[in-house]
């Protein structure tokens, strides 16, 4: 009997290990699906955050409020492109033409300064690698088309999710044991609120950084200042890495105009970056505890290696959710109240709590 019991216990453990490995492989194979689901959650978070004032202060129900916000967002985007689209497209096209010319001019200037041949060789190698990207344009175009298709699917799913997030949250909570349901529900509420607050703060930060950078480069008469400002603003979505990479084209174009312009442009990029990290971000995200810089850095690198380009874009939203869940589930700490003055209603609270 003992040997038979041992055999059965051994078989059960082996089967459990096999199932765990199979589940891990399935999760890894479906990474693109999980990323698509997370994209829908991100879109739902943004739409729900914008619709909450309408739900709370107007007679509109959840569905009409979400659809109203969606129409307003599309109208705002259309108006922005109508007012600035032509100039922005023109400057972006000029930027793509000016960067290779500026790179060649910079090499000439460096050669006039008497740089050694090894430095010139390394810079030429970098230039050849950059120009080699042109041969990959069809592959890049295919990736962009695939990304747009995924964005459409995520948008539709995000709209459905935003209309009644509590329903889908409770569906996830149902998978857990009764003893843990309330704890998981509370943690998901906090994670939803943290993501919403982070997005609001990040959007304000992106707008301010893009505006300040574009205006500063325009004042220095750097070509395509509007496009460079837009690039700097969008790059704020990827912390640490994004601002550094986005400064490259602006500094390159400024260097062609002379070293004095280059130094002033460097001052603008560094100054705006310091203003963002020390004043803008703390001011607009004062209701959410900040994530340590080292975690942010490793998150960007880790998700980039795991998920590629999309991992870089979603690195911070994923980190916000994971960090919030860990702090709530293991420490019982609500990071959204780390700097606030009291609790606020979460994105994922059920409808019955709307009157809070």
Coordinates of C-alpha atoms in Angstrom, one line a residue:
X1 CA 0.0 0.0 0.0
X2 CA 2.8 2.3 0.9
X3 CA 4.6 1.8 -2.4
X4 CA 1.4 2.2 -4.3
X5 CA 0.7 5.5 -2.4
X6 CA 4.2 6.7 -3.1
X7 CA 3.8 5.8 -6.8
X8 CA 0.5 7.7 -7.0
X9 CA 2.0 10.7 -5.2
X10 CA 5.1 10.7 -7.4
X11 CA 2.9 10.5 -10.5
X12 CA 0.8 13.4 -9.3
X13 CA 3.9 15.5 -8.7
X14 CA 5.2 14.7 -12.2
X15 CA 1.9 15.5 -13.8
X16 CA 1.8 18.8 -11.9
X17 CA 5.3 19.7 -13.1
X18 CA 4.3 18.8 -16.7
X19 CA 1.2 20.9 -16.5
X20 CA 3.1 23.8 -15.0
X21 CA 5.7 23.7 -17.8
X22 CA 2.9 23.4 -20.5
X23 CA 1.1 26.4 -19.0
X24 CA 4.3 28.4 -18.9
X25 CA 5.0 27.6 -22.6
X26 CA 1.4 28.5 -23.5
X27 CA 1.7 31.8 -21.7
X28 CA 5.0 32.6 -23.5
X29 CA 3.6 31.6 -26.9
X30 CA 0.6 33.9 -26.3
X31 CA 2.6 36.9 -25.2
X32 CA 1.2 38.9 -28.1
X33 CA -2.3 38.1 -26.9
X34 CA -1.6 39.2 -23.4
X35 CA -0.1 42.4 -24.7
X36 CA -3.2 43.0 -26.8
X37 CA -5.4 42.5 -23.7
X38 CA -3.2 44.9 -21.7
X39 CA -3.5 47.4 -24.5
X40 CA -7.3 47.1 -24.2
X41 CA -7.0 47.7 -20.5
X42 CA -4.9 50.8 -21.1
X43 CA -7.4 52.2 -23.5
X44 CA -10.3 51.4 -21.2
X45 CA -8.5 53.2 -18.3
X46 CA -8.1 56.3 -20.3
X47 CA -11.7 56.4 -21.6
X48 CA -13.1 55.6 -18.1
X49 CA -11.0 58.3 -16.5
X50 CA -12.3 60.9 -19.0
X51 CA -15.9 59.6 -18.7
X52 CA -16.1 59.6 -14.9
X53 CA -17.1 63.3 -14.6
X54 CA -19.9 62.7 -17.1
X55 CA -21.1 59.6 -15.3
X56 CA -21.0 61.4 -11.9
X57 CA -22.4 64.9 -12.8
X58 CA -24.7 64.2 -15.8
X59 CA -27.7 61.9 -16.4
X60 CA -25.7 60.0 -19.0
X61 CA -25.2 56.3 -18.2
X62 CA -21.9 54.5 -18.6
X63 CA -22.4 53.6 -22.3
X64 CA -23.4 57.0 -23.4
X65 CA -20.7 58.7 -21.4
X66 CA -18.0 56.4 -22.9
X67 CA -19.3 57.0 -26.4
X68 CA -19.5 60.8 -25.8
X69 CA -15.8 60.8 -24.7
X70 CA -14.8 58.7 -27.7
X71 CA -16.4 61.2 -30.1
X72 CA -14.9 64.1 -28.3
X73 CA -11.4 62.6 -28.4
X74 CA -11.7 61.9 -32.1
X75 CA -13.0 65.4 -32.7
X76 CA -10.1 66.9 -30.8
X77 CA -7.6 64.8 -32.7
X78 CA -9.2 65.8 -36.0
X79 CA -9.2 69.5 -35.0
X80 CA -5.5 69.3 -34.0
X81 CA -4.5 67.8 -37.4
X82 CA -6.6 70.4 -39.2
X83 CA -4.8 73.2 -37.4
X84 CA -1.3 71.9 -37.2
X85 CA -1.3 68.7 -39.4
X86 CA 0.1 70.3 -42.6
X87 CA 2.9 72.1 -40.8
X88 CA 3.7 69.0 -38.7
X89 CA 3.8 66.6 -41.7
X90 CA 5.9 69.1 -43.6
X91 CA 8.4 69.5 -40.8
X92 CA 8.5 65.7 -40.2
X93 CA 9.3 65.2 -43.9
X94 CA 12.0 67.9 -43.7
X95 CA 13.4 66.3 -40.6
X96 CA 13.9 62.9 -42.3
X97 CA 15.8 64.7 -45.1
X98 CA 17.8 67.0 -42.9
X99 CA 19.2 64.3 -40.5
X100 CA 21.4 62.5 -43.1
X101 CA 22.7 65.9 -44.4
X102 CA 23.4 67.0 -40.8
X103 CA 25.2 63.8 -40.1
X104 CA 27.5 64.3 -43.1
X105 CA 28.1 67.9 -42.2
X106 CA 29.0 66.9 -38.6
X107 CA 31.5 64.3 -39.9
X108 CA 33.2 67.1 -42.0
X109 CA 33.4 69.4 -38.9
X110 CA 34.8 66.6 -36.8
X111 CA 37.4 65.8 -39.4
X112 CA 38.4 69.5 -39.6
X113 CA 39.0 69.3 -35.8
X114 CA 41.7 66.6 -36.5
X115 CA 40.0 63.6 -34.9
X116 CA 42.0 60.4 -35.3
X117 CA 41.1 57.8 -37.9
X118 CA 39.8 55.3 -35.4
X119 CA 37.1 57.7 -34.3
X120 CA 36.2 58.5 -37.9
X121 CA 36.0 54.8 -38.6
X122 CA 33.6 54.1 -35.7
X123 CA 31.4 57.0 -36.7
X124 CA 31.3 55.8 -40.3
X125 CA 30.2 52.4 -39.1
X126 CA 27.4 53.9 -37.1
X127 CA 26.4 55.9 -40.1
X128 CA 26.3 52.8 -42.3
X129 CA 24.2 50.9 -39.8
X130 CA 21.8 53.8 -39.7
X131 CA 21.5 54.0 -43.5
X132 CA 21.0 50.2 -43.6
X133 CA 17.6 50.7 -42.0
X134 CA 16.4 51.8 -45.4
X135 CA 16.6 48.3 -46.7
X136 CA 14.3 47.1 -44.0
X137 CA 11.5 49.6 -44.8
X138 CA 9.1 46.9 -46.2
X139 CA 9.5 44.9 -43.0
X140 CA 8.9 48.0 -40.9
X141 CA 5.9 48.9 -43.0
X142 CA 4.5 45.5 -42.4
X143 CA 5.1 45.8 -38.7
X144 CA 3.3 49.2 -38.7
X145 CA 0.3 47.7 -40.5
X146 CA 0.1 44.9 -38.0
X147 CA 0.4 47.3 -35.1
X148 CA -2.4 49.4 -36.5
X149 CA -4.6 46.3 -36.8
X150 CA -3.8 45.3 -33.3
X151 CA -4.5 48.9 -32.1
X152 CA -8.0 48.7 -33.8
X153 CA -8.8 45.4 -32.0
X154 CA -7.5 46.8 -28.7
X155 CA -9.5 50.0 -29.1
X156 CA -12.8 48.1 -29.7
X157 CA -12.1 45.8 -26.7
X158 CA -11.1 48.8 -24.6
X159 CA -14.4 50.5 -25.4
X160 CA -16.3 47.4 -24.4
X161 CA -14.2 47.0 -21.2
X162 CA -14.6 50.7 -20.3
X163 CA -18.4 50.5 -20.4
X164 CA -18.6 48.1 -17.5
X165 CA -15.1 47.4 -16.0
X166 CA -16.5 46.0 -12.7
X167 CA -18.2 43.1 -14.6
X168 CA -14.8 41.9 -16.1
X169 CA -13.0 42.6 -12.8
X170 CA -15.4 40.4 -10.9
X171 CA -14.9 37.7 -13.6
X172 CA -11.2 37.6 -12.8
X173 CA -11.9 37.7 -9.0
X174 CA -14.2 34.7 -9.4
X175 CA -11.2 32.6 -10.3
X176 CA -9.7 32.9 -6.8
X177 CA -10.7 31.2 -3.6
X178 CA -13.4 32.8 -1.4
X179 CA -10.8 33.7 1.3
X180 CA -8.9 35.8 -1.2
X181 CA -11.6 37.3 -3.4
X182 CA -12.0 40.6 -1.4
X183 CA -8.2 41.1 -1.2
X184 CA -7.8 40.5 -5.0
X185 CA -10.7 42.9 -5.7
X186 CA -9.3 45.6 -3.6
X187 CA -5.9 45.2 -5.2
X188 CA -7.3 45.4 -8.7
X189 CA -9.2 48.6 -7.6
X190 CA -6.0 50.2 -6.4
X191 CA -4.1 49.1 -9.6
X192 CA -6.8 50.6 -11.8
X193 CA -6.6 53.9 -9.9
X194 CA -2.8 53.9 -10.0
X195 CA -2.8 53.4 -13.7
X196 CA -5.4 56.1 -14.3
X197 CA -3.4 58.7 -12.2
X198 CA -0.2 57.8 -13.9
X199 CA -1.7 58.3 -17.3
X200 CA -3.2 61.7 -16.4
X201 CA 0.2 62.8 -15.0
X202 CA 2.1 61.4 -17.9
X203 CA -0.1 63.1 -20.5
X204 CA 0.4 66.5 -18.8
X205 CA 4.1 65.9 -18.6
X206 CA 4.3 65.0 -22.3
X207 CA 2.4 68.1 -23.4
X208 CA 4.6 70.4 -21.3
X209 CA 7.9 68.8 -22.3
X210 CA 7.0 68.8 -26.0
X211 CA 5.9 72.4 -25.8
X212 CA 8.9 73.7 -23.9
X213 CA 11.4 71.8 -26.1
X214 CA 9.7 72.8 -29.3
X215 CA 9.6 76.5 -28.3
X216 CA 13.2 76.5 -27.1
X217 CA 14.5 75.0 -30.4
X218 CA 12.3 77.4 -32.4
X219 CA 13.9 80.3 -30.5
X220 CA 17.3 78.9 -31.5
X221 CA 16.2 78.7 -35.1
X222 CA 16.8 74.9 -35.2
X223 CA 15.1 73.4 -38.3
X224 CA 11.9 71.5 -37.8
X225 CA 11.4 72.7 -34.2
X226 CA 7.7 71.7 -34.1
X227 CA 8.5 68.1 -35.2
X228 CA 11.4 67.9 -32.7
X229 CA 9.2 69.1 -29.9
X230 CA 6.5 66.5 -30.8
X231 CA 9.2 63.8 -30.8
X232 CA 10.4 64.9 -27.3
X233 CA 6.9 65.0 -26.0
X234 CA 6.0 61.5 -27.2
X235 CA 9.4 60.1 -26.0
X236 CA 8.4 61.0 -22.4
X237 CA 6.1 58.0 -22.5
X238 CA 9.2 55.8 -22.2
X239 CA 11.1 57.1 -19.2
X240 CA 14.9 57.5 -19.0
X241 CA 15.6 56.0 -22.5
X242 CA 13.0 58.0 -24.4
X243 CA 14.2 61.5 -23.5
X244 CA 17.8 60.6 -24.2
X245 CA 17.1 59.1 -27.6
X246 CA 14.8 61.9 -28.7
X247 CA 17.5 64.5 -28.0
X248 CA 19.7 63.0 -30.7
X249 CA 18.1 64.5 -33.8
X250 CA 17.7 67.9 -32.2
X251 CA 21.3 68.1 -31.1
X252 CA 22.5 66.8 -34.5
X253 CA 20.6 69.5 -36.4
X254 CA 21.7 72.2 -33.9
X255 CA 25.4 71.1 -34.3
X256 CA 25.2 71.9 -38.0
X257 CA 24.4 75.5 -37.1
X258 CA 27.5 75.8 -34.9
X259 CA 28.8 74.7 -31.6
X260 CA 27.2 77.6 -29.8
X261 CA 23.7 76.6 -31.0
X262 CA 24.6 73.0 -30.1
X263 CA 25.5 74.0 -26.6
X264 CA 22.3 76.0 -26.1
X265 CA 20.2 73.2 -27.5
X266 CA 21.9 70.8 -25.1
X267 CA 21.0 73.3 -22.3
X268 CA 17.4 73.2 -23.4
X269 CA 17.2 69.4 -23.5
X270 CA 18.9 69.0 -20.1
X271 CA 17.0 71.9 -18.6
X272 CA 13.6 70.7 -19.7
X273 CA 14.5 67.1 -18.6
X274 CA 15.5 68.3 -15.1
X275 CA 12.4 70.5 -14.9
X276 CA 10.2 67.5 -15.8
X277 CA 11.8 65.1 -13.3
X278 CA 12.0 67.6 -10.4
X279 CA 9.0 69.8 -10.8
X280 CA 6.5 68.8 -13.5
X281 CA 6.2 65.1 -12.7
X282 CA 6.1 65.5 -8.8
X283 CA 3.4 68.2 -9.2
X284 CA 1.1 66.3 -11.5
X285 CA 1.5 62.9 -9.9
X286 CA 1.5 63.9 -6.3
X287 CA -1.4 61.5 -5.5
X288 CA 0.6 58.4 -6.4
X289 CA 3.8 57.1 -4.8
X290 CA 6.7 57.3 -7.2
X291 CA 8.3 54.1 -8.5
X292 CA 12.1 53.8 -7.7
X293 CA 14.3 54.9 -10.7
X294 CA 16.2 51.6 -10.6
X295 CA 13.0 49.6 -11.0
X296 CA 11.9 51.9 -13.9
X297 CA 15.3 51.4 -15.7
X298 CA 15.3 47.6 -15.4
X299 CA 11.6 47.5 -16.3
X300 CA 12.3 49.3 -19.6
X301 CA 15.2 47.0 -20.4
X302 CA 13.5 43.8 -19.3
X303 CA 10.2 44.4 -21.2
X304 CA 12.1 45.5 -24.2
X305 CA 14.0 42.2 -24.3
X306 CA 10.9 40.2 -23.6
X307 CA 8.4 41.9 -25.8
X308 CA 10.4 44.0 -28.3
X309 CA 9.3 47.5 -29.3
X310 CA 5.8 47.0 -27.8
X311 CA 7.5 46.1 -24.6
X312 CA 9.2 49.4 -24.5
X313 CA 6.0 51.3 -25.0
X314 CA 4.1 49.3 -22.4
X315 CA 7.0 49.1 -19.9
X316 CA 5.8 51.8 -17.6
X317 CA 2.1 51.0 -17.6
X318 CA 2.9 47.3 -16.9
X319 CA 5.4 48.4 -14.2
X320 CA 2.8 50.6 -12.5
X321 CA 0.3 47.8 -12.3
X322 CA 2.8 45.1 -11.1
X323 CA 4.4 47.5 -8.6
X324 CA 0.9 48.5 -7.3
X325 CA -0.3 44.9 -7.0
X326 CA 2.8 43.8 -5.2
X327 CA 2.7 46.6 -2.7
X328 CA -1.0 46.1 -2.1
X329 CA -1.0 42.3 -1.9
X330 CA 2.2 41.8 0.1
X331 CA 2.4 45.0 2.2
X332 CA -1.2 46.1 2.2
X333 CA -0.1 49.6 1.1
X334 CA -2.1 51.7 -1.3
X335 CA 0.4 53.6 -3.4
X336 CA -2.2 55.9 -4.7
X337 CA -2.6 57.4 -1.3
X338 CA 1.2 57.7 -0.8
X339 CA 1.0 61.5 -1.3
X340 CA -2.7 62.1 -1.4
X341 CA -5.0 63.4 1.3
X342 CA -7.4 60.5 1.3
X343 CA -9.0 57.8 -0.7
X344 CA -10.5 58.4 -4.1
X345 CA -12.9 56.4 -6.2
X346 CA -11.2 53.7 -8.3
X347 CA -11.7 53.1 -12.0
X348 CA -12.7 49.5 -11.3
X349 CA -15.2 50.1 -8.4
X350 CA -18.6 48.6 -9.2
X351 CA -21.5 50.8 -10.3
X352 CA -23.1 50.8 -6.9
X353 CA -20.2 52.8 -5.5
X354 CA -20.6 55.7 -7.9
X355 CA -22.3 57.8 -5.3
X356 CA -19.2 57.9 -3.1

